[in-house]
Every structure is written in C-alpha cells, then in structure tokens.
Coordinates of C-alpha atoms in Angstrom, one line a residue:
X109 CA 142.6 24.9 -52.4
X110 CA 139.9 23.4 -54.5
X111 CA 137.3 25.1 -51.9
X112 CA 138.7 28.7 -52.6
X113 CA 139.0 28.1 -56.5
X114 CA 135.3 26.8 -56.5
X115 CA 134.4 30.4 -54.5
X116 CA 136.2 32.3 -56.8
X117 CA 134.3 30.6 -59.8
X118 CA 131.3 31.1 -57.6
X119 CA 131.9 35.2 -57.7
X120 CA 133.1 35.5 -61.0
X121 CA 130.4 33.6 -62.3
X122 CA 126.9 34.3 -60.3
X123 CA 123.7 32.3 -61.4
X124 CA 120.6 33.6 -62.2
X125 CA 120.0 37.4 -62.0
X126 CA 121.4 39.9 -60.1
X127 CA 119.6 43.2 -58.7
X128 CA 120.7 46.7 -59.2
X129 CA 118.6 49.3 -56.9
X130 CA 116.3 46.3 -56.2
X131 CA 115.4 45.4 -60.2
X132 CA 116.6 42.2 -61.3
X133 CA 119.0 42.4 -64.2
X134 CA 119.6 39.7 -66.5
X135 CA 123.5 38.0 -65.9
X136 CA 123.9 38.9 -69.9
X137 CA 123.8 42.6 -69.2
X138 CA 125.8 42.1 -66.2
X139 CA 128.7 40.8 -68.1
X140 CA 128.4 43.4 -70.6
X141 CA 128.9 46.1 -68.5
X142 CA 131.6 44.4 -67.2
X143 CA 133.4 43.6 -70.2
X144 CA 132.6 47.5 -71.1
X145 CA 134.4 48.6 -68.1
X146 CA 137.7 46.2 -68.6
X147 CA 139.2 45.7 -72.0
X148 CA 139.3 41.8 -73.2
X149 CA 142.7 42.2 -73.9
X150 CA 143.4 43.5 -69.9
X151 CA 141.3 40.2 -69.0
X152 CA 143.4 37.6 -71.2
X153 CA 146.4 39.2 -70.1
X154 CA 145.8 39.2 -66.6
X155 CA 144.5 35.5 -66.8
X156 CA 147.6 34.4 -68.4
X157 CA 149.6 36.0 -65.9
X158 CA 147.9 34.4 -63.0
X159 CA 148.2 31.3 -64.5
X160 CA 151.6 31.7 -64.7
X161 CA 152.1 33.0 -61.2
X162 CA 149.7 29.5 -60.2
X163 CA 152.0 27.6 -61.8
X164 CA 155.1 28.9 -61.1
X165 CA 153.9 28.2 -57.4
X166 CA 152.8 24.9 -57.6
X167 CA 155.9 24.1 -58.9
X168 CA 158.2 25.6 -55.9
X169 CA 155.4 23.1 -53.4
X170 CA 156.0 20.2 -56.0
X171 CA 156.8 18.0 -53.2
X172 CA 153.5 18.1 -51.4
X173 CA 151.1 19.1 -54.5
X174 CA 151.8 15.9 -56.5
X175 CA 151.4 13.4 -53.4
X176 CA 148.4 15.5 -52.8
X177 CA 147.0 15.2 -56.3
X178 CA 147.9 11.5 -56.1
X179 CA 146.1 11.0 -53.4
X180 CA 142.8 12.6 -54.6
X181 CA 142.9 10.7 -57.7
X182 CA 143.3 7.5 -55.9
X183 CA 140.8 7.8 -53.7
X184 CA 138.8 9.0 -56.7
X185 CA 139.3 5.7 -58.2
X186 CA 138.4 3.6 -55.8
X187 CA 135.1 5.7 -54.4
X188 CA 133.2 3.1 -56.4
X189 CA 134.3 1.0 -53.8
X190 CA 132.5 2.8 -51.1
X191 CA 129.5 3.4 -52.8
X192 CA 128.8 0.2 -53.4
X193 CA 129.4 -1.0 -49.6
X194 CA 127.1 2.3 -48.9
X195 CA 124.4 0.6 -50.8
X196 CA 124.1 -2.1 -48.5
X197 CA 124.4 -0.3 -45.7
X198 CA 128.0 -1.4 -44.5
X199 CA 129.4 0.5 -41.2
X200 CA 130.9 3.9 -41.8
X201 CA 134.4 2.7 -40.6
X202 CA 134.5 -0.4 -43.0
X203 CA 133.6 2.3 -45.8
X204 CA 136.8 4.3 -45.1
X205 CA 139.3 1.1 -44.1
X206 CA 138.6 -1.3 -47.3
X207 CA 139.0 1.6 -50.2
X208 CA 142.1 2.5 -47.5
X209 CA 144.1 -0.9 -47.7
X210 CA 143.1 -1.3 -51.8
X211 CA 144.9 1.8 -52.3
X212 CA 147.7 1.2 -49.8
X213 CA 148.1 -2.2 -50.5
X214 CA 149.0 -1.1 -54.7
X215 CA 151.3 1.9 -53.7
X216 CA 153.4 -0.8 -51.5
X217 CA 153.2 -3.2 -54.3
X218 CA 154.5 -0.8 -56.7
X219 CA 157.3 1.1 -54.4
X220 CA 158.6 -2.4 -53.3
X221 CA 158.9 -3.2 -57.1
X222 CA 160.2 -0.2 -58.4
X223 CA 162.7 -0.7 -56.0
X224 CA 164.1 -3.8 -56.3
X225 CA 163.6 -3.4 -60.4
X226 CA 166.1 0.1 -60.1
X227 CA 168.4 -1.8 -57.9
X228 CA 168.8 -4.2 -59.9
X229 CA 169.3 -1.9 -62.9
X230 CA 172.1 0.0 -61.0
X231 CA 174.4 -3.3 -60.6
X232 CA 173.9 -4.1 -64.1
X233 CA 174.8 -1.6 -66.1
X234 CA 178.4 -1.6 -65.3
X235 CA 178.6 -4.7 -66.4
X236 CA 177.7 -3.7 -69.9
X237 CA 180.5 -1.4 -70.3
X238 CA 182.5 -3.8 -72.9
X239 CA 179.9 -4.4 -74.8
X240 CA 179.0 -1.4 -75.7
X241 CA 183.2 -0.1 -76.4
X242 CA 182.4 -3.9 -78.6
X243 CA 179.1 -2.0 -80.5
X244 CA 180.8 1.6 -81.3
X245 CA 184.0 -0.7 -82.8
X246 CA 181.9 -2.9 -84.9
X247 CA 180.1 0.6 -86.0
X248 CA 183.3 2.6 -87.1
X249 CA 184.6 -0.7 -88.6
X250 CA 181.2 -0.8 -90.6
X251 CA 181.2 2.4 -91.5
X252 CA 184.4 2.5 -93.1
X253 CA 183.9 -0.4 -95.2
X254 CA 180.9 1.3 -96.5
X255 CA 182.5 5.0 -96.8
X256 CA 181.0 6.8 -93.8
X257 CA 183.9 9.0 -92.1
X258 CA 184.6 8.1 -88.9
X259 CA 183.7 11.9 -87.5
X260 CA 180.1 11.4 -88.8
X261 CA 179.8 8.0 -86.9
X262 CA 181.0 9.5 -83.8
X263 CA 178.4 12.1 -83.6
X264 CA 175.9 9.7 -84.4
X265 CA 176.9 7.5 -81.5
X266 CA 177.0 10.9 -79.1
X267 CA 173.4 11.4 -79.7
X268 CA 172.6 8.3 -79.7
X269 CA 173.9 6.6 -76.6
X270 CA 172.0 3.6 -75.0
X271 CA 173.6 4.2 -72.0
X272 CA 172.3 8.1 -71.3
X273 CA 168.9 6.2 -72.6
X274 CA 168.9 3.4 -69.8
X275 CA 170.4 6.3 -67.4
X276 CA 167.2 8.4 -68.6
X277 CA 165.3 5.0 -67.7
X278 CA 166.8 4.7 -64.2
X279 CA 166.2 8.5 -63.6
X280 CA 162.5 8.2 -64.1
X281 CA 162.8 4.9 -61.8
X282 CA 164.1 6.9 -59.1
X283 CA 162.0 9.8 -59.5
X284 CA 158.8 7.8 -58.9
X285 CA 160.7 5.9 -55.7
X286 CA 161.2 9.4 -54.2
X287 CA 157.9 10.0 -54.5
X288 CA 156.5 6.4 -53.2
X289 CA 159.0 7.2 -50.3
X290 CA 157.4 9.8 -49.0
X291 CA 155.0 7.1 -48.4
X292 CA 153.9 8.6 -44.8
X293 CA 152.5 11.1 -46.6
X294 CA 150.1 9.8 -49.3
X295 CA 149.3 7.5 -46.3
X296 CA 147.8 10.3 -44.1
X297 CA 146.3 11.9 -47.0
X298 CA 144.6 9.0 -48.0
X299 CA 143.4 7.8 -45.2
X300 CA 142.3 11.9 -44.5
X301 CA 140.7 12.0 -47.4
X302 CA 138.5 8.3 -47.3
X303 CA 137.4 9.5 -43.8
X304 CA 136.2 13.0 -45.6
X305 CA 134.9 11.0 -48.8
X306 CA 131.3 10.7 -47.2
X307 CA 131.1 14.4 -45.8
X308 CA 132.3 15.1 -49.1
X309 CA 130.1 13.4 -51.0
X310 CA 127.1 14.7 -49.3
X311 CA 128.1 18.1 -49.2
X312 CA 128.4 18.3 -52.9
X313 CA 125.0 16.6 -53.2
X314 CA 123.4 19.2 -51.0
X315 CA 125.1 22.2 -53.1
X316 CA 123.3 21.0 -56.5
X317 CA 120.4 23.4 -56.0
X318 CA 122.4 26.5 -55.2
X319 CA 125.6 25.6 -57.4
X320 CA 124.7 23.0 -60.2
X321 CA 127.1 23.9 -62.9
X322 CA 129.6 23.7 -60.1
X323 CA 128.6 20.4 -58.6
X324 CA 127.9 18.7 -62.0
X325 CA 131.0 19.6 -63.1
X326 CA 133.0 18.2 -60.0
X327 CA 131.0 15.5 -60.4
X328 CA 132.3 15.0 -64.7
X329 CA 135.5 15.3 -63.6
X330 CA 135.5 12.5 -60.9
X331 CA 133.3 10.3 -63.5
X332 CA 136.2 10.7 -66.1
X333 CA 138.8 10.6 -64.1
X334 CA 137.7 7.3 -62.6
X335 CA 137.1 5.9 -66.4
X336 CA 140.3 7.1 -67.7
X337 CA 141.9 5.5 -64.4
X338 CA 140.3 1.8 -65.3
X339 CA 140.6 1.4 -68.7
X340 CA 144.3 2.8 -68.5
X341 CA 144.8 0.3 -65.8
X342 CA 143.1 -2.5 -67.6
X343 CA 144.9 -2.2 -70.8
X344 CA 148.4 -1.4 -69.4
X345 CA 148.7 -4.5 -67.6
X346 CA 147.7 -6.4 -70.3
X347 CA 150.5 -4.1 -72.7
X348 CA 152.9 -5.0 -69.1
X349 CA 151.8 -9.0 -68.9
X350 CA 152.4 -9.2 -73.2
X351 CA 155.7 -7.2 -73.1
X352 CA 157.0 -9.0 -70.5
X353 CA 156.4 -12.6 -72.0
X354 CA 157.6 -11.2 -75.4
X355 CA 161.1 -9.7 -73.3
X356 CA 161.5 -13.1 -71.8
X357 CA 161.2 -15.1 -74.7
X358 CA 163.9 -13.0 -76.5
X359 CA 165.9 -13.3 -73.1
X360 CA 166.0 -9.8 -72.6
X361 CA 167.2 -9.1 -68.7
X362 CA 164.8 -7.9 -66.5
X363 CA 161.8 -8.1 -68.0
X364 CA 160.0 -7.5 -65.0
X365 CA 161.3 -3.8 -64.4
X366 CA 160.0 -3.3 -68.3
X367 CA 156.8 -4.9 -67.7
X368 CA 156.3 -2.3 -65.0
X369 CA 157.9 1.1 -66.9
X370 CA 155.4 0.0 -69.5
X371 CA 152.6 -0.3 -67.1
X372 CA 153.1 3.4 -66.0
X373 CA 154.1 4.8 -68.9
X374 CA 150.7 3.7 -70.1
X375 CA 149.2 6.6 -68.0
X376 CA 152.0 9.5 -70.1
X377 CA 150.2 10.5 -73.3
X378 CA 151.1 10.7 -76.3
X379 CA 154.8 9.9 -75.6
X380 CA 154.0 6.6 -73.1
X381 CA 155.0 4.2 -75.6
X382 CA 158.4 5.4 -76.6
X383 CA 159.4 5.9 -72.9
X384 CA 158.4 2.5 -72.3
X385 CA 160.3 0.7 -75.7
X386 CA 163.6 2.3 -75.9
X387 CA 165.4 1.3 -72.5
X388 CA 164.7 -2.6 -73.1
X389 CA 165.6 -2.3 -77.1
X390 CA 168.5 -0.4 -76.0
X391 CA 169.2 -3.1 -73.5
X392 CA 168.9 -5.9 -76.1
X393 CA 171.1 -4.4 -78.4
X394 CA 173.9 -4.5 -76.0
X395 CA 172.6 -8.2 -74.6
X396 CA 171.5 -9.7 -77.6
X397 CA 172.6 -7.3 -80.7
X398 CA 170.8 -5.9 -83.0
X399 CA 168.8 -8.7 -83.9
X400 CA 167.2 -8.8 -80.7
X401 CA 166.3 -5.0 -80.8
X402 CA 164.7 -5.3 -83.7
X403 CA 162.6 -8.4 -82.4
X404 CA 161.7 -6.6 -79.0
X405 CA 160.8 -2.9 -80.9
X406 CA 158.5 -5.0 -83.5
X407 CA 157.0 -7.5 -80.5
X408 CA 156.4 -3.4 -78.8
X409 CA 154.4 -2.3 -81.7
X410 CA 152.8 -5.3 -82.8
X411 CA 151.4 -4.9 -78.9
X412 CA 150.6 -2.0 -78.6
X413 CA 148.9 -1.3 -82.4
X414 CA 146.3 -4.3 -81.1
X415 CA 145.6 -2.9 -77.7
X416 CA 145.9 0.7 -78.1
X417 CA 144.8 1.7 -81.7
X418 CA 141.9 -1.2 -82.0
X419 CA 140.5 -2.3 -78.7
X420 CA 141.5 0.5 -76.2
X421 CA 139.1 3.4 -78.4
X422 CA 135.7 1.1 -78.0
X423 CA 136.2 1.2 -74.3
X424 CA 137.5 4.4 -73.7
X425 CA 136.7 6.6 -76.4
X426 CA 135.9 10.1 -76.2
X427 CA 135.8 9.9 -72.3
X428 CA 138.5 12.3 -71.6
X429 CA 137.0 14.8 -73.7
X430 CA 140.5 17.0 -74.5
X431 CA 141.9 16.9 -78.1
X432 CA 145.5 15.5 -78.6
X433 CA 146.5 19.3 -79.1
X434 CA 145.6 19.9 -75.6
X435 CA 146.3 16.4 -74.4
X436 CA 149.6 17.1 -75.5
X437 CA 150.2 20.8 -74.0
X438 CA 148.7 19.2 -70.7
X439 CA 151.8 16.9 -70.9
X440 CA 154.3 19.3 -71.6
X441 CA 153.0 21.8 -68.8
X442 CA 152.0 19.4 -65.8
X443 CA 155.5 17.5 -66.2
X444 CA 157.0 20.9 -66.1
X445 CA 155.4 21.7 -62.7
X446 CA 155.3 18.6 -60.9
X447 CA 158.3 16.8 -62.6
X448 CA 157.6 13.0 -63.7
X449 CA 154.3 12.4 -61.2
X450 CA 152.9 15.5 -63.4
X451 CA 153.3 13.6 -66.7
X452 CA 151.2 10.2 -65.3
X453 CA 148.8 12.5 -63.6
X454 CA 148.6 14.8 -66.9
X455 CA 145.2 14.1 -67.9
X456 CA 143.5 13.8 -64.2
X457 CA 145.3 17.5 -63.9
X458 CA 143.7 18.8 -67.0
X459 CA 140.4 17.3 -66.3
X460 CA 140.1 19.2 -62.6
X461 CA 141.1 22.4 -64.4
X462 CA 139.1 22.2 -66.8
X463 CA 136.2 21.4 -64.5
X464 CA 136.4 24.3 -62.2
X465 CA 137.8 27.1 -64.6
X466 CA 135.6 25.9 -68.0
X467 CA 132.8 23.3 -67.2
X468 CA 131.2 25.1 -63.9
X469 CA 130.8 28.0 -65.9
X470 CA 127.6 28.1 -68.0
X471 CA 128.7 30.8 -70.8
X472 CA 132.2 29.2 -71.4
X473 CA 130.9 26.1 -74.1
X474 CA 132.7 27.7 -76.8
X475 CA 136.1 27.4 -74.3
X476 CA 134.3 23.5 -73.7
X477 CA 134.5 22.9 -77.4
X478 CA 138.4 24.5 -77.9
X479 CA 139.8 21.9 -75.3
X480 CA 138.0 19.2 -76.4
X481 CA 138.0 19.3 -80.1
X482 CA 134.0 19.2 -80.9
X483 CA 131.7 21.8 -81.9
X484 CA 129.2 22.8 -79.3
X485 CA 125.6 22.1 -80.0
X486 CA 124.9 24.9 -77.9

C-alpha cells in the first residue's frame, strides 16, 4: 500500500523539469497549466472525496489494517536495535531474531496482563452492586436535606453512573485483548517485516538520488515515530509505576489493571489522562467513598502535572511536529476508522500521512506549516 501511495506521490509530484516537444519546462509552469486546466475547487473536492472513500475502506479492513500498522510501528521502534548490531557486523539472522523476541516478548507481556487484569475486573464488579444502590440512597437522602428534588438527583446519577464508566473501562480492556489475540498475526507480520527491514532499509537509501523528498521524508516519519514511541514509553511507565503505588496506598483494588490502562492511555492524546483517572476514582468511590476518590483524582493530577506538563516537553518537545488542533482531529478520525488501536496509534497514523501526502512534496510547506502549527521559513 505504502509502495503504490509513494508512486502516486511520485506522478503527481515529478522533480526537476519536465520536457514538452524536447524543451525542458520548469515544474512551476507545469503546475500552472495544470491548475488552469482543473479548477482548485474540482481538486479540493475531489481530494476530500477520496479521502473519504480511503477511509471509509480502511475501516471495513480494520481488522487487518490496525495489526498491520501495529506491526510497522513496532518494528519501527526497535530498528535501532538492528542498526546497532549492523554496526558491528552481527549475522543477518541474529539482526532479524533479537528486534523479533523484544517485540514479541512485550506484546505477550501485555496480552497476558490485560487479560488477567479484565478478568479480574469482570468478577468484581458484581460484587459492588450494594454499594452503589448504598451511594445513590445516601445521595437522594443528601439532597433532600439540602433542597434538591429528587427528579434532579436521579438524572444526575443517570449520566453519571460509575458502573457504565468501569463498563466503558472493561470495553476498552477487551477491545485491545481482541486485538492481542489475533496474536498469530502481528507475529507473521513482524517477523515478515524484521526479515524485509534490511532490504528495506537499503532500498530507500539507494532511492535518495532519484526520490529525496520522498526518502527524507519516510525517513522523518520513522525518526519521529521512534522518538514519540520512547519518550511515551519512558514517561508512561513512570505515570503507571507512580499511579499504582499511590492506588495501593489508598487501597484501591487492582491497581495493577490501572497501572497498565494508564500506561496505554499514555499513547491517546489529548484525552489519555481522563481515560486513565476515572475507572479507578469511580472504583474508589464505591470501595472507599468519596474520600478516597478525591485522594486518588488529586494523587492523578499531582502525577501527571510533574511528568507531563514539566519534564515530558524538555524531552519530547516539538518532535511530533502536529498542532493540538490536528493532534486532536487525528484522534477523533483514526479512532473512528480503526476503533480503540486507532486512538494509541493516532499520532504514528498522522505522522505516515503526513509524510507521503505533505512532506515528500516540495511545494506543499505552506500545508507543512498548517498541520504543524509554525510558520514556514520558506
């Protein structure tokens, strides 16, 4: 797929000068004519409905495009990995099998923890059942003492339930155990594509003289990806290793399971944080009362205003290079396509777009600047 997207780019968007009747004329001119013969507004339009017709698609394969993209970004963020037993000259099969088991080894870590975590979660929130008939009869007696009608309190509840919150909890759980289960799957893909990475990787390398824009920006997108990948990792186990210390001193059950959801709601922008605080406040409430929720939701934001708003910026920074606006509408629209795997793989999504539809073409900087929120200098 990515081959026939980078020919199309390739067509649309020739280097150097082309040759009409045997004289050379300047790419500028080209594109003038071209934009004489077909109206901009017949070119937006037709580009938005492609993109709609690509998406739409994508979402009908969801089931084999996210493993797919899963896989790439994996093996994207281990290739470090490879090039450095490259550099001294390790054997070829040693290159592919250690990046291989690294990768494997983490998805079987994480699918045999999700698993035991949403298990675990399914026996016990029957058991809560009383207290929570106990919480909505201390409410209603509350509010009557203080003059709230009773109708207005039960609407209140109805929105906000803690049960459809740790049912939205378990639903997300289960979503990301279908998709470690097809397991067989990412397998052969990974281990297809760390037997490609060093064809790969010198293919693209040889391509730098005929397609540079193309190749550099391939070669952006795997840079950021990789960096974005780290630091996310870095940072959301120590957010995971803090919350669940913090949940365990409060006594908050299973701290383990919200150690984790934080861990991977670390890679959902924008919105990671409150995915990852309200099942466990909701689940102290009803454990501990409202004392307790309050304690874990301040312990949460105490947490994560240290790590994410004043250390996480000096090593990550600007590295993503999309504005919250498009951050944000990359969110909304991957998670629409390829379900809950599309909101954690959001910004990898947004940054191979961007790289073969934007950054490989050399007269769309002012297109460079819109989705990353800086002025051009060019």
């Amino acid at each position: 797929m990515i081959a026939v997207l980078a020919g199309l780019v390739n067509s649309m968007y020739g280097s150097g000068n082309r040759q009409i009747d045997g004289s050379p004329v300047p790419s500028g001119y080209v594109r003038g004519v071209r934009d004489q013969q077909f109206p901009r507004a017949l070119i937006i339009l037709v580009g938005i409905a492609g993109a709609v017709i690509a998406l739409f698609g994508l979402r009908e394969v969801a089931s084999i495009a996210g493993p797919v993209v899963l896989a790439l970004v994996l093996v994207i963020a281990v290739s470090p990995v490879r090039s450095w037993l490259d550099a001294r000259r390790a054997p070829v099969w040693l290159q592919v099998a250690v990046p291989f088991f690294i990768v494997l080894l983490v998805l079987l870590s994480m699918a045999g923890i999700l698993t035991i975590s949403a298990t675990q979660l399914a026996s016990l929130l029957p058991t809560y059942t009383s207290q929570f008939d106990q919480l909505i009869d201390d409410s209603q007696h509350w509010a009557t003492t203080h003059g709230v009608s009773n109708d207005m309190l039960s609407k209140a509840l109805q929105a906000f339930d803690p049960g459809k919150i740790l049912g939205l909890a378990q639903s997300l759980l289960g979503s990301l155990i279908g998709v470690l289960s097809g397991l067989f799957l990412i397998v052969v893909l990974l281990l297809a594509m760390c037997l490609d990475a060093p064809v790969t990787s010198r293919i693209l390398t040889s391509g730098e003289g005929s397609r540079p824009q193309l190749v550099t920006a391939l070669a952006t997108f795997a840079h950021k990806t990789r960096r974005y990948l780290i630091v996310s990792t870095v940072f959301g186990l120590m957010n995971a290793i803090l919350d669940v210390i913090a949940l365990s001193l409060l006594d908050v059950p299973l701290p383990l399971l919200w150690g984790v959801l934080a861990l991977i709601a670390n890679y959902i922008p924008n919105i990671g944080f409150v995915i990852a605080l309200l099942p466990p406040a909701m689940l102290a409430l009803l454990d501990g009362g409202v004392q307790t929720m309050v304690l874990v939701i301040a312990a949460y934001i105490v947490i994560n205003v240290v790590t994410q708003s004043f250390i996480l910026p000096k090593f990550l920074g600007d590295a993503v290079g999309l504005s919250t606006t498009m951050t944000f509408i990359s969110l909304i629209v991957w998670t629409f396509v390829l379900g809950p795997l599309g909101a954690i793989l959001a910004i990898p999504l947004s940054l191979l777009t961007r790289a073969l539809l934007i950054d490989s073409d050399p007269s769309a900087t002012w297109a460079q600047a819109l989705v990353s929120g800086k002025r051009s200098n060019g």
